[in-house]
Short mmCIF file of N, CA and C in Angstrom, two decimals:
data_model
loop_
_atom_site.label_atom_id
_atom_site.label_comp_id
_atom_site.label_asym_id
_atom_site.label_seq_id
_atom_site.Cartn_x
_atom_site.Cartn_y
_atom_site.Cartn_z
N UNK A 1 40.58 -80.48 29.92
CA UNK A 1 39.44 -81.36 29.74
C UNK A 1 39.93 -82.71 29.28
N UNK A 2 40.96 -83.63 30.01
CA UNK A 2 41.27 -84.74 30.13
C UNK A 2 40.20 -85.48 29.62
N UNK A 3 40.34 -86.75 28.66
CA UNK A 3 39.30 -87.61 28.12
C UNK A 3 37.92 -87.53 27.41
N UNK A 4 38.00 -85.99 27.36
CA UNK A 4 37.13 -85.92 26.20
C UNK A 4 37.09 -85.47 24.37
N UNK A 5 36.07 -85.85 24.23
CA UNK A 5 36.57 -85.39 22.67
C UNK A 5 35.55 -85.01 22.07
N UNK A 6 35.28 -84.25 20.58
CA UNK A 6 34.55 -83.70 20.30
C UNK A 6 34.00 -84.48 19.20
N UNK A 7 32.63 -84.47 18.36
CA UNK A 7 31.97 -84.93 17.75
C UNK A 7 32.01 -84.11 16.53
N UNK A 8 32.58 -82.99 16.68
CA UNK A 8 32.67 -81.64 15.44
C UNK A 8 33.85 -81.02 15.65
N UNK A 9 34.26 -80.60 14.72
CA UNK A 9 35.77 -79.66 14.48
C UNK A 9 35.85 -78.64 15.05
N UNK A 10 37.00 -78.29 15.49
CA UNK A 10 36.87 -76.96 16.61
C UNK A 10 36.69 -75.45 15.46
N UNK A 11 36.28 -74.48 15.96
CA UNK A 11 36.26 -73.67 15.31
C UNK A 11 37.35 -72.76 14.39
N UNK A 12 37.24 -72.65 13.45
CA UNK A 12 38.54 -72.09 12.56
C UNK A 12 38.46 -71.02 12.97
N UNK A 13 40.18 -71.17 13.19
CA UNK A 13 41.56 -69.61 13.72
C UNK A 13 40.95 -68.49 12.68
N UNK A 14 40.65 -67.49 13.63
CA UNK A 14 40.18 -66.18 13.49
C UNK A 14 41.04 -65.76 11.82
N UNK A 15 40.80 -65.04 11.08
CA UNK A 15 41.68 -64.20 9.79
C UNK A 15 42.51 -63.30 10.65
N UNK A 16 43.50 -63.73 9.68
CA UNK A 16 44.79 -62.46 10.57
C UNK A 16 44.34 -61.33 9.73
N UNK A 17 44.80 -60.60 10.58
CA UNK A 17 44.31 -58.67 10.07
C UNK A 17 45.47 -58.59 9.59
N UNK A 18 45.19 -57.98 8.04
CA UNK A 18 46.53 -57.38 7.47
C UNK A 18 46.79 -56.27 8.14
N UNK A 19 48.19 -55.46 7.91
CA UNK A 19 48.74 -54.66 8.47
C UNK A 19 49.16 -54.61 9.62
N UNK A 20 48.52 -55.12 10.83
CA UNK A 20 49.25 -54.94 12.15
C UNK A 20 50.07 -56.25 12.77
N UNK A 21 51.07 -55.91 12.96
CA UNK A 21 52.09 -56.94 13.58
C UNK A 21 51.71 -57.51 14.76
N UNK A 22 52.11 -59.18 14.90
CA UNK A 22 51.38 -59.79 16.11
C UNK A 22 51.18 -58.79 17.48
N UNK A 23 52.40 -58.71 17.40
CA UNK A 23 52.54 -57.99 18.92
C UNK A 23 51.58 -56.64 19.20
N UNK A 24 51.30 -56.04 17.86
CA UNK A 24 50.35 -54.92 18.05
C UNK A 24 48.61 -55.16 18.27
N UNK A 25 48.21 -56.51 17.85
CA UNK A 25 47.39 -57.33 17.76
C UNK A 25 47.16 -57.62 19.22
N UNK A 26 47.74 -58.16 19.63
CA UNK A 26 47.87 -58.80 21.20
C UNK A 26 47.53 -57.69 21.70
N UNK A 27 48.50 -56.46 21.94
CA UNK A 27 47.89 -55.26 22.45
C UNK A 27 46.70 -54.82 22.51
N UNK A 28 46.21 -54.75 21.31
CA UNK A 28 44.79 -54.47 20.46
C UNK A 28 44.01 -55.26 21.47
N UNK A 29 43.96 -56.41 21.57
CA UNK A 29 43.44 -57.28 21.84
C UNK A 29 43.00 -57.10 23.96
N UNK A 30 44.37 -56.83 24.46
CA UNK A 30 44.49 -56.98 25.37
C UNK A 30 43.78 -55.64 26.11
N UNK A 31 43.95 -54.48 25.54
CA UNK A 31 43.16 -52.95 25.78
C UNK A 31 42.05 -53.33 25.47
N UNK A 32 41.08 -53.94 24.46
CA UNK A 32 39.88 -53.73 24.29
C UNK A 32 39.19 -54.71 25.41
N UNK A 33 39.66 -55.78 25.56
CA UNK A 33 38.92 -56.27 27.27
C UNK A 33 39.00 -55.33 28.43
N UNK A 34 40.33 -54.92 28.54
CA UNK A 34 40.65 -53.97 29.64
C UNK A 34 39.49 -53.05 29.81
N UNK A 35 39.06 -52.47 28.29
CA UNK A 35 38.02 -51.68 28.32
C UNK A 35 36.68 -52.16 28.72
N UNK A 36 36.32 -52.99 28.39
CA UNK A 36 35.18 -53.71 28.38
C UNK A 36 35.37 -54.10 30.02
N UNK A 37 35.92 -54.56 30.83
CA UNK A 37 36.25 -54.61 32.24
C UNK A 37 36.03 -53.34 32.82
N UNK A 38 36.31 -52.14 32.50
CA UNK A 38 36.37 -50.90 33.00
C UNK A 38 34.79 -50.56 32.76
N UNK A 39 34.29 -50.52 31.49
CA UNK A 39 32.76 -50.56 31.04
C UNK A 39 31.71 -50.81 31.96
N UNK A 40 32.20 -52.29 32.01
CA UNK A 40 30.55 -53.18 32.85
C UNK A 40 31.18 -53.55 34.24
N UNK A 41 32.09 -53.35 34.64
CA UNK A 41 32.42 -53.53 36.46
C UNK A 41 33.49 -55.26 36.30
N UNK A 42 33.51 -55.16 37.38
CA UNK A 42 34.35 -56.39 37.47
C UNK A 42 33.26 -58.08 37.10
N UNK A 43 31.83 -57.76 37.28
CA UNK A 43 31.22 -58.78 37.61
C UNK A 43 30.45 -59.43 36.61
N UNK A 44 31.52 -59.60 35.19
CA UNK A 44 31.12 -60.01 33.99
C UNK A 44 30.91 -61.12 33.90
N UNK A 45 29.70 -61.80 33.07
CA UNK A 45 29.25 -62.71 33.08
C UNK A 45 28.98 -63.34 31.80
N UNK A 46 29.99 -64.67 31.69
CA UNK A 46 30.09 -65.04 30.18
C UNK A 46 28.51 -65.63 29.77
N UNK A 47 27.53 -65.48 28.82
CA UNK A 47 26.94 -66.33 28.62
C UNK A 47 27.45 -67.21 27.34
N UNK A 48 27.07 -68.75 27.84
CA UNK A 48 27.33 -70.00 26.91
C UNK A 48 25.81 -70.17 26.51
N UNK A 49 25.38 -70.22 25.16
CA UNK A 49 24.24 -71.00 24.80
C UNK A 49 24.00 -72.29 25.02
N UNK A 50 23.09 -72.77 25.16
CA UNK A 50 23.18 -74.10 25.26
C UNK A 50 23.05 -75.01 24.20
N UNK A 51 23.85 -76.25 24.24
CA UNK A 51 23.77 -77.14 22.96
C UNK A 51 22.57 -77.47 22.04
N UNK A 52 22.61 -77.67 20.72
CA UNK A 52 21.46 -78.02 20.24
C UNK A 52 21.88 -78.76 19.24
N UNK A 53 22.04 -80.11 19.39
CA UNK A 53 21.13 -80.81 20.32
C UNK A 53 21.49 -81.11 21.17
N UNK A 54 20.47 -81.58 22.84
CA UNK A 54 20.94 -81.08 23.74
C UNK A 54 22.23 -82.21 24.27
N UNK A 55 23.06 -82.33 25.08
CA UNK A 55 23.87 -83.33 25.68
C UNK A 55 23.23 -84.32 26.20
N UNK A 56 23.80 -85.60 26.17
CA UNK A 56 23.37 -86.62 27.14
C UNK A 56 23.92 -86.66 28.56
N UNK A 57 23.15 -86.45 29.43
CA UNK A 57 23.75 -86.24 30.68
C UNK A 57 24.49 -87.60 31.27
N UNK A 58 25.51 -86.95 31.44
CA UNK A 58 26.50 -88.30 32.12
C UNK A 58 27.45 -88.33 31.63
N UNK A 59 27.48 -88.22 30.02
CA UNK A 59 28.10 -88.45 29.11
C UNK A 59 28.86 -87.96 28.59
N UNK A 60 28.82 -86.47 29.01
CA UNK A 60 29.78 -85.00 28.22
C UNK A 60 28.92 -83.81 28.63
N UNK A 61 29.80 -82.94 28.14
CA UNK A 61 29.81 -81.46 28.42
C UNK A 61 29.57 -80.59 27.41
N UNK A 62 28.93 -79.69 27.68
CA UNK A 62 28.20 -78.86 26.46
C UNK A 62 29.14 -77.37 26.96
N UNK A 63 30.01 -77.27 26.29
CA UNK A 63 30.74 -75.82 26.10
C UNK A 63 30.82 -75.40 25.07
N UNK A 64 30.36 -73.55 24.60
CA UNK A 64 30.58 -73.15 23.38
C UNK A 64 29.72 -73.74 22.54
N UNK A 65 28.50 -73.86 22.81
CA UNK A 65 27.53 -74.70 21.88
C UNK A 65 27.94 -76.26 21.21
N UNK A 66 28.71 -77.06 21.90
CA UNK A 66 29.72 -78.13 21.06
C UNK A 66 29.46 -79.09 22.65
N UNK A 67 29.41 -80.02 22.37
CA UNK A 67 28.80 -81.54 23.41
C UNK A 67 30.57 -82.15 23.18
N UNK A 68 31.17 -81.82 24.64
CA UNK A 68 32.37 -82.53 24.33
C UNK A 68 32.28 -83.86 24.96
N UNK A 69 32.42 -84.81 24.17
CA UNK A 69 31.92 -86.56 25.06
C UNK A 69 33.02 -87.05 25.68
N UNK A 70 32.43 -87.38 26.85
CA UNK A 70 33.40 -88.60 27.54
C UNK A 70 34.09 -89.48 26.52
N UNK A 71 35.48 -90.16 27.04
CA UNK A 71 35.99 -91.10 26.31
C UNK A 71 35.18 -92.38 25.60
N UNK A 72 33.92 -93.01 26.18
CA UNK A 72 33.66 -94.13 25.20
C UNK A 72 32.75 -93.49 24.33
N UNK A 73 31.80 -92.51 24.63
CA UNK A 73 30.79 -91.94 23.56
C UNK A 73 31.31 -91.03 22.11
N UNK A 74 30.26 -91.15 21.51
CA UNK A 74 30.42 -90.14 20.39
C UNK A 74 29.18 -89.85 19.64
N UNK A 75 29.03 -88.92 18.47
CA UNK A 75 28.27 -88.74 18.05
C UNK A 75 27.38 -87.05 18.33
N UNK A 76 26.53 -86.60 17.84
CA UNK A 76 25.98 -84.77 17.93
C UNK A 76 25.61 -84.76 19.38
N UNK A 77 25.34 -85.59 19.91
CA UNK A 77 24.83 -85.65 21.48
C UNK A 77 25.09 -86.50 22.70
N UNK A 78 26.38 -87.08 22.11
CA UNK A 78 26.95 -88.04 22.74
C UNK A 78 26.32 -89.39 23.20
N UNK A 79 25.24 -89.73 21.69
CA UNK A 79 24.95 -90.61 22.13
C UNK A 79 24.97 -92.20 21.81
N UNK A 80 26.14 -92.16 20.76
CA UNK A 80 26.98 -93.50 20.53
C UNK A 80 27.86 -94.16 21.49
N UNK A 81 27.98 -94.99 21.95
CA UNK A 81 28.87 -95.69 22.53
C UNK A 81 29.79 -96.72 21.24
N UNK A 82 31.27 -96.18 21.64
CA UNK A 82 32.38 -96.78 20.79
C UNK A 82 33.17 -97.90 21.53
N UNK A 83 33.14 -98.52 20.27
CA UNK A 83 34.28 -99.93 20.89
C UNK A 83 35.68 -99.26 21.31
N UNK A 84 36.03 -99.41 22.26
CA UNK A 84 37.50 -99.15 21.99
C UNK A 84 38.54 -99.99 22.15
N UNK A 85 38.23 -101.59 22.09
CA UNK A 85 39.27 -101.96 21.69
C UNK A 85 39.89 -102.29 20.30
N UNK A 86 41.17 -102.95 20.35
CA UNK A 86 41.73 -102.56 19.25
C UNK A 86 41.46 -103.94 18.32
N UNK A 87 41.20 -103.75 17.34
CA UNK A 87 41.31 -104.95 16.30
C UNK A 87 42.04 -105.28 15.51
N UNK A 88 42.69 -105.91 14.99
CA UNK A 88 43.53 -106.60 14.50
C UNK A 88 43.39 -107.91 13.45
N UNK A 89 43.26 -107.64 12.21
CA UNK A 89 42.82 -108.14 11.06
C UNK A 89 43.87 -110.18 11.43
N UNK A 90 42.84 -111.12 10.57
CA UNK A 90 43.53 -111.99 10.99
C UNK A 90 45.07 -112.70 10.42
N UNK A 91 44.60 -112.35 9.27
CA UNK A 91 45.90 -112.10 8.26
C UNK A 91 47.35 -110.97 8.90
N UNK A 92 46.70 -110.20 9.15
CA UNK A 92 48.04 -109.06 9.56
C UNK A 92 48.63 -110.50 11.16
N UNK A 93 47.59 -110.55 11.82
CA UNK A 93 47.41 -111.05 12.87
C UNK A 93 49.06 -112.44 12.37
N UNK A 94 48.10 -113.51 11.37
CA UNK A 94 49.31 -114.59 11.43
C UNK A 94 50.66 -114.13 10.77
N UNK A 95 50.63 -113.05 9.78
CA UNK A 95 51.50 -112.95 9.45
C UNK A 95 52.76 -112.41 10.33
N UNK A 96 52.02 -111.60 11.25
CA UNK A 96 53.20 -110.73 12.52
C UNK A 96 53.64 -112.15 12.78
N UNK A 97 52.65 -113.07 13.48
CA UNK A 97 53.03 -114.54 13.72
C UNK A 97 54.16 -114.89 13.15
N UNK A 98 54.12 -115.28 11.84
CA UNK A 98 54.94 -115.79 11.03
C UNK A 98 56.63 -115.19 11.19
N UNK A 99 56.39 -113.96 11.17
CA UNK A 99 57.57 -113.13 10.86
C UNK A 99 58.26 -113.45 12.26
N UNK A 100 57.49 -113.17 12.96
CA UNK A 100 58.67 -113.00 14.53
C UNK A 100 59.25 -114.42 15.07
N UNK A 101 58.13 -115.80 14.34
CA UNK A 101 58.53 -116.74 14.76
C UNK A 101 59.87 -116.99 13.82
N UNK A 102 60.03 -116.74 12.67
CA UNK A 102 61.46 -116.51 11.66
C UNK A 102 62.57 -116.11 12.35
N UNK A 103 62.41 -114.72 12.57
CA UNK A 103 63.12 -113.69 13.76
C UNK A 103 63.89 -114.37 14.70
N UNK A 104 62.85 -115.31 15.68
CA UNK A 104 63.62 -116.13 16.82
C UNK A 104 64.16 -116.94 16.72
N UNK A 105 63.62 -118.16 14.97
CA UNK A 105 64.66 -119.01 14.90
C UNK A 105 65.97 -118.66 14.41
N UNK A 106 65.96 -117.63 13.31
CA UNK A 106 68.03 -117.01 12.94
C UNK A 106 68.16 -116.63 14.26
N UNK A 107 67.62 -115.63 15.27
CA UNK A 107 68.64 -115.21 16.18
C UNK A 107 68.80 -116.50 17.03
N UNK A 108 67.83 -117.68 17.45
CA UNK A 108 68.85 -119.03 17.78
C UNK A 108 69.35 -119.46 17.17
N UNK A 109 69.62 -119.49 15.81
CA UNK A 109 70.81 -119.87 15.24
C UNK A 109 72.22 -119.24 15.63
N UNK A 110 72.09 -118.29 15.65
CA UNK A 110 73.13 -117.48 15.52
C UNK A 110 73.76 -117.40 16.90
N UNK A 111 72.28 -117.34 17.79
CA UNK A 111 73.09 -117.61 19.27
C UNK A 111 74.24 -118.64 19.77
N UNK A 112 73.12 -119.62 19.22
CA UNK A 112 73.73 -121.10 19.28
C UNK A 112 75.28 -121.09 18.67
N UNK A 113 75.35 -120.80 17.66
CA UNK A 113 77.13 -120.48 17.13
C UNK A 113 78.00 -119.45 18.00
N UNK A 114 77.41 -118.50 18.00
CA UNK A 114 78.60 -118.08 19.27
C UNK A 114 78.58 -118.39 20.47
N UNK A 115 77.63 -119.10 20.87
CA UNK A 115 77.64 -120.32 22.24
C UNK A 115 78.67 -121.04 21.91
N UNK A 116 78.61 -121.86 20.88
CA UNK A 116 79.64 -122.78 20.39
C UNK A 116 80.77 -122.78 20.22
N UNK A 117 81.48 -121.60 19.81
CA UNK A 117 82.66 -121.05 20.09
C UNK A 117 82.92 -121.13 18.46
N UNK A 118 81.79 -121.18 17.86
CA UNK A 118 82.19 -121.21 16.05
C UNK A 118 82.56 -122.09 15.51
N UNK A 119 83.11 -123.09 16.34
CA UNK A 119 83.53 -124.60 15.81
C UNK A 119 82.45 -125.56 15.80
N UNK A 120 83.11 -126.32 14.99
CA UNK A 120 82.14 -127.39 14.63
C UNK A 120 82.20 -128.68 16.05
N UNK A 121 81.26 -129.75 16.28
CA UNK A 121 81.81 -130.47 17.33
C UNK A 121 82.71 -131.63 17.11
N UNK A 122 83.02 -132.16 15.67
CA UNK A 122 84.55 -132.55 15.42
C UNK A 122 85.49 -132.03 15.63
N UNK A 123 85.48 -130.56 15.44
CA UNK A 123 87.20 -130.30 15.78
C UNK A 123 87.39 -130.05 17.11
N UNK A 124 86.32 -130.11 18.16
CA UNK A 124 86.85 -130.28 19.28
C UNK A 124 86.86 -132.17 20.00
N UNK A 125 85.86 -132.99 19.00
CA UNK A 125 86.57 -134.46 19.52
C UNK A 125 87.76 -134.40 19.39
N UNK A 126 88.54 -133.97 18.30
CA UNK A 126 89.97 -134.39 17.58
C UNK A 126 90.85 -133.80 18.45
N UNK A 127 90.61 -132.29 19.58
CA UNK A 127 91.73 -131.81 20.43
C UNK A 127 91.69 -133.18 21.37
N UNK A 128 90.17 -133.76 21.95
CA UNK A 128 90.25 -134.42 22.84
C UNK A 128 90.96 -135.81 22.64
N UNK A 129 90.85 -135.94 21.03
CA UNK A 129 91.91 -137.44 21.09
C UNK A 129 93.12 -137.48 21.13
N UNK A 130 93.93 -135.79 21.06
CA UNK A 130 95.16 -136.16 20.92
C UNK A 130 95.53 -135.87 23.03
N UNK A 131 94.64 -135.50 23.56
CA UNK A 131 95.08 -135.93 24.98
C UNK A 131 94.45 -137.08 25.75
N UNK A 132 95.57 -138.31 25.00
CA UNK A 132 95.20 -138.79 25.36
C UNK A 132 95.45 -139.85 26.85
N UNK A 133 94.58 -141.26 27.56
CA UNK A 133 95.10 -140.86 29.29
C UNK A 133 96.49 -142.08 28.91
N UNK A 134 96.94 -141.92 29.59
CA UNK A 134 98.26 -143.63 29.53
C UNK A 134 98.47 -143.96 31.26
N UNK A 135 98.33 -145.20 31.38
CA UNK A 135 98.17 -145.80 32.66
C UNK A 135 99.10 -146.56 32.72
N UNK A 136 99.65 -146.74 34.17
CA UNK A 136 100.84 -147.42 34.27
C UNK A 136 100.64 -148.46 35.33
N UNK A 137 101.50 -149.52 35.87
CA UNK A 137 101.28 -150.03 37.11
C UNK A 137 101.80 -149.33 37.85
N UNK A 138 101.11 -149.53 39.23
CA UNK A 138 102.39 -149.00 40.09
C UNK A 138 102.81 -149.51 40.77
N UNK A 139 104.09 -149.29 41.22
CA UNK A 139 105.11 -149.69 41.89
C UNK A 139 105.07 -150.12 42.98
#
């Protein structure tokens, strides 16, 4: 049942029976349908009550006495419609701002220096002055 959800808590897990071990349980479990199949014929017929209160049609599904709603509704009969987008306080909002714009300026800092080769841009004028050009006439 992809995209729906419930308006009430699913029903609480049965009490485990003291004394008998899962696996004897399961058994238990699995013979007494068997029986009940053998009982009333193959052509058993679950009845579901119907919701109360009743479903909004369109909107969700009434299984097990419980209105399971489509994704935007909610509510005993599915008949709220929910925002679902997301909000985002404005404060949290500038502060993410703040932080990541921090973030990008050290890591361009930092880029920028190992772009640079770690030196400063004097000590590479000073390689360039000692090669320096000498011109001659020619001959």
């Amino acid at each position: 049942m992809r995209g729906l959800t419930s308006h009430r808590r699913l029903a609480a897990a049965p009490r485990r029976r003291q004394g008998l071990p899962i696996s004897q349980r399961w058994l238990q479990l699995f013979f007494s349908a068997l029986l009940v199949v053998l009982q009333h014929g193959t052509s058993i017929q679950f009845v579901t009550a119907a919701c109360t209160p009743e479903c909004t049609a369109g909107r969700s599904m009434c299984q097990d006495n419980v209105c399971w709603c489509k994704a935007p509704y909610s509510g005993p009969s599915c008949e709220h419609q929910v925002d679902v987008r997301t909000r985002v306080g404005r404060l949290v909002f500038v502060s993410i701002l703040l932080f990541v714009t921090l973030v990008g300026m050290i890591l361009g800092i930092i880029t920028s220096g190992i772009a640079s080769g770690g030196g400063s841009g004097m000590a590479n004028y000073d390689l360039a002055a000692k090669k320096r050009e000498f011109w001659t006439v020619a001959k």
